[in-house]
Amino acid sequence: MSYKKLVVAQSRISGIKKNSQGYNYNYENLNSIITMLHPILSSLGLAITHTVTELMGEYALLTELLDEDSGEPIDSSLCPMRYWEKSLSKANPQQCMGSAITYCRRYNIKNIFNLFGTDDDAEILTVEKSDVERMDSRTEEED
């Protein structure tokens, strides 16, 4: 199993701006994370899948990063969805499950790619372009 593509993807991602508010805190919404990641993953032949599964009698969301060339998972993250039915007091069960899935998708993706959120646009730009180019060239030489 090769982690080269994951290393390259992580080198091209420097952070995500917290762009949504809810329940008295700021967070990165899932759509902005996927919009940022999609071109990077596509260029490297990588895809993300999400599967609701069971973990010790509870629902959990398994997120896998798949390599197009091998068809094998490169990395994965598992998020338990405990208490999902209590997450929204007045919502129906499907809305609660949908909220839990969205929450777990966001955190599983952040976990796989080692993403961090920031309130400051300037903090996102902390990776120097030369560092990214050096990482890309080193990975290409190893192939």
XYZ file of C-alpha atoms in Angstrom:
143
model
C 0.000 0.000 0.000
C 1.447 3.323 -1.066
C 0.968 6.562 0.797
C 2.767 8.702 -1.819
C -0.433 10.136 -3.260
C -1.734 10.971 0.216
C 1.520 12.773 1.018
C 1.239 14.797 -2.203
C -2.421 15.619 -1.533
C -1.621 16.750 2.011
C 1.237 18.906 0.724
C -1.181 20.747 -1.580
C -3.649 21.510 1.200
C -2.736 24.088 3.815
C -5.932 24.641 5.762
C -9.577 25.574 5.614
C -11.278 28.776 6.651
C -14.065 28.387 9.182
C -16.939 29.716 7.106
C -20.119 28.664 8.913
C -21.682 29.342 12.290
C -23.935 27.239 14.454
C -24.610 26.518 18.097
C -22.303 29.389 19.166
C -19.187 28.219 17.325
C -17.559 28.547 13.897
C -16.785 25.566 11.684
C -15.786 24.577 8.150
C -18.805 23.453 6.149
C -18.595 20.149 4.295
C -19.298 21.665 0.881
C -16.285 24.003 1.085
C -14.029 21.135 2.176
C -15.144 18.910 -0.724
C -14.948 21.795 -3.215
C -11.347 22.456 -2.147
C -10.325 18.766 -2.158
C -12.017 17.507 -5.329
C -9.592 18.924 -7.949
C -6.579 17.803 -5.898
C -7.903 14.274 -5.439
C -9.000 13.983 -9.077
C -5.565 15.023 -10.340
C -3.962 12.275 -8.217
C -6.460 9.519 -9.035
C -7.942 9.461 -5.530
C -11.556 9.208 -4.376
C -13.357 9.392 -1.047
C -16.164 6.997 -0.111
C -18.445 7.010 2.921
C -20.296 3.983 4.306
C -22.626 3.787 7.276
C -21.626 0.685 9.211
C -21.950 -0.773 12.679
C -19.421 -0.429 15.475
C -20.095 -2.239 18.760
C -23.849 -2.154 18.188
C -23.937 1.532 17.207
C -23.973 3.296 13.866
C -20.640 4.628 12.611
C -19.448 6.269 9.414
C -16.452 4.747 7.654
C -14.664 7.117 5.276
C -12.038 5.649 2.952
C -9.525 7.280 0.639
C -9.266 5.020 -2.415
C -6.458 4.819 -4.979
C -7.762 4.571 -8.538
C -4.683 2.635 -9.695
C -4.793 -0.136 -7.112
C -8.454 0.051 -6.128
C -7.294 -0.273 -2.526
C -7.919 2.068 0.405
C -4.905 4.229 1.240
C -6.323 5.517 4.511
C -9.580 5.487 6.429
C -11.313 7.078 9.389
C -14.201 5.775 11.494
C -16.556 8.132 13.337
C -19.068 6.699 15.840
C -22.520 8.253 15.509
C -23.626 7.693 19.105
C -26.752 9.460 20.217
C -27.581 10.577 16.666
C -31.289 10.177 17.406
C -30.967 12.784 20.204
C -28.917 15.290 18.198
C -31.852 17.438 17.136
C -34.626 17.486 19.684
C -37.500 18.375 17.331
C -36.271 16.855 14.073
C -37.380 13.579 12.616
C -35.029 10.568 12.784
C -33.925 10.936 9.145
C -32.885 14.548 9.736
C -30.948 13.504 12.831
C -29.185 10.710 10.951
C -28.396 13.106 8.077
C -26.881 15.614 10.491
C -24.782 12.898 12.127
C -23.549 11.661 8.725
C -22.627 15.195 7.621
C -20.777 15.816 10.890
C -18.855 12.533 10.605
C -18.037 13.067 6.912
C -16.510 16.455 7.761
C -14.427 15.151 10.662
C -13.352 11.941 8.914
C -12.107 13.931 5.908
C -10.300 16.377 8.208
C -8.713 13.414 9.990
C -7.515 11.658 6.816
C -5.970 14.806 5.339
C -4.766 16.276 8.636
C -6.787 19.432 7.954
C -7.067 22.271 10.408
C -9.573 25.073 10.578
C -8.781 28.700 11.126
C -10.687 31.945 11.490
C -7.893 33.835 9.743
C -7.285 33.740 5.972
C -3.605 34.628 6.513
C -3.021 31.465 8.571
C -4.146 29.317 5.625
C -1.277 30.631 3.509
C 1.493 29.457 5.845
C 2.804 26.746 3.482
C 5.381 28.174 1.132
C 4.953 27.340 -2.563
C 8.555 26.156 -2.777
C 7.867 23.578 -0.035
C 4.943 22.156 -2.007
C 6.944 22.098 -5.259
C 9.837 20.355 -3.500
C 7.474 17.680 -2.135
C 5.866 17.143 -5.567
C 9.232 16.771 -7.331
C 10.547 14.366 -4.684
C 7.434 12.161 -5.074
C 7.721 12.163 -8.886
C 11.392 11.106 -8.671
C 10.430 8.115 -6.497
C 7.848 6.890 -9.045
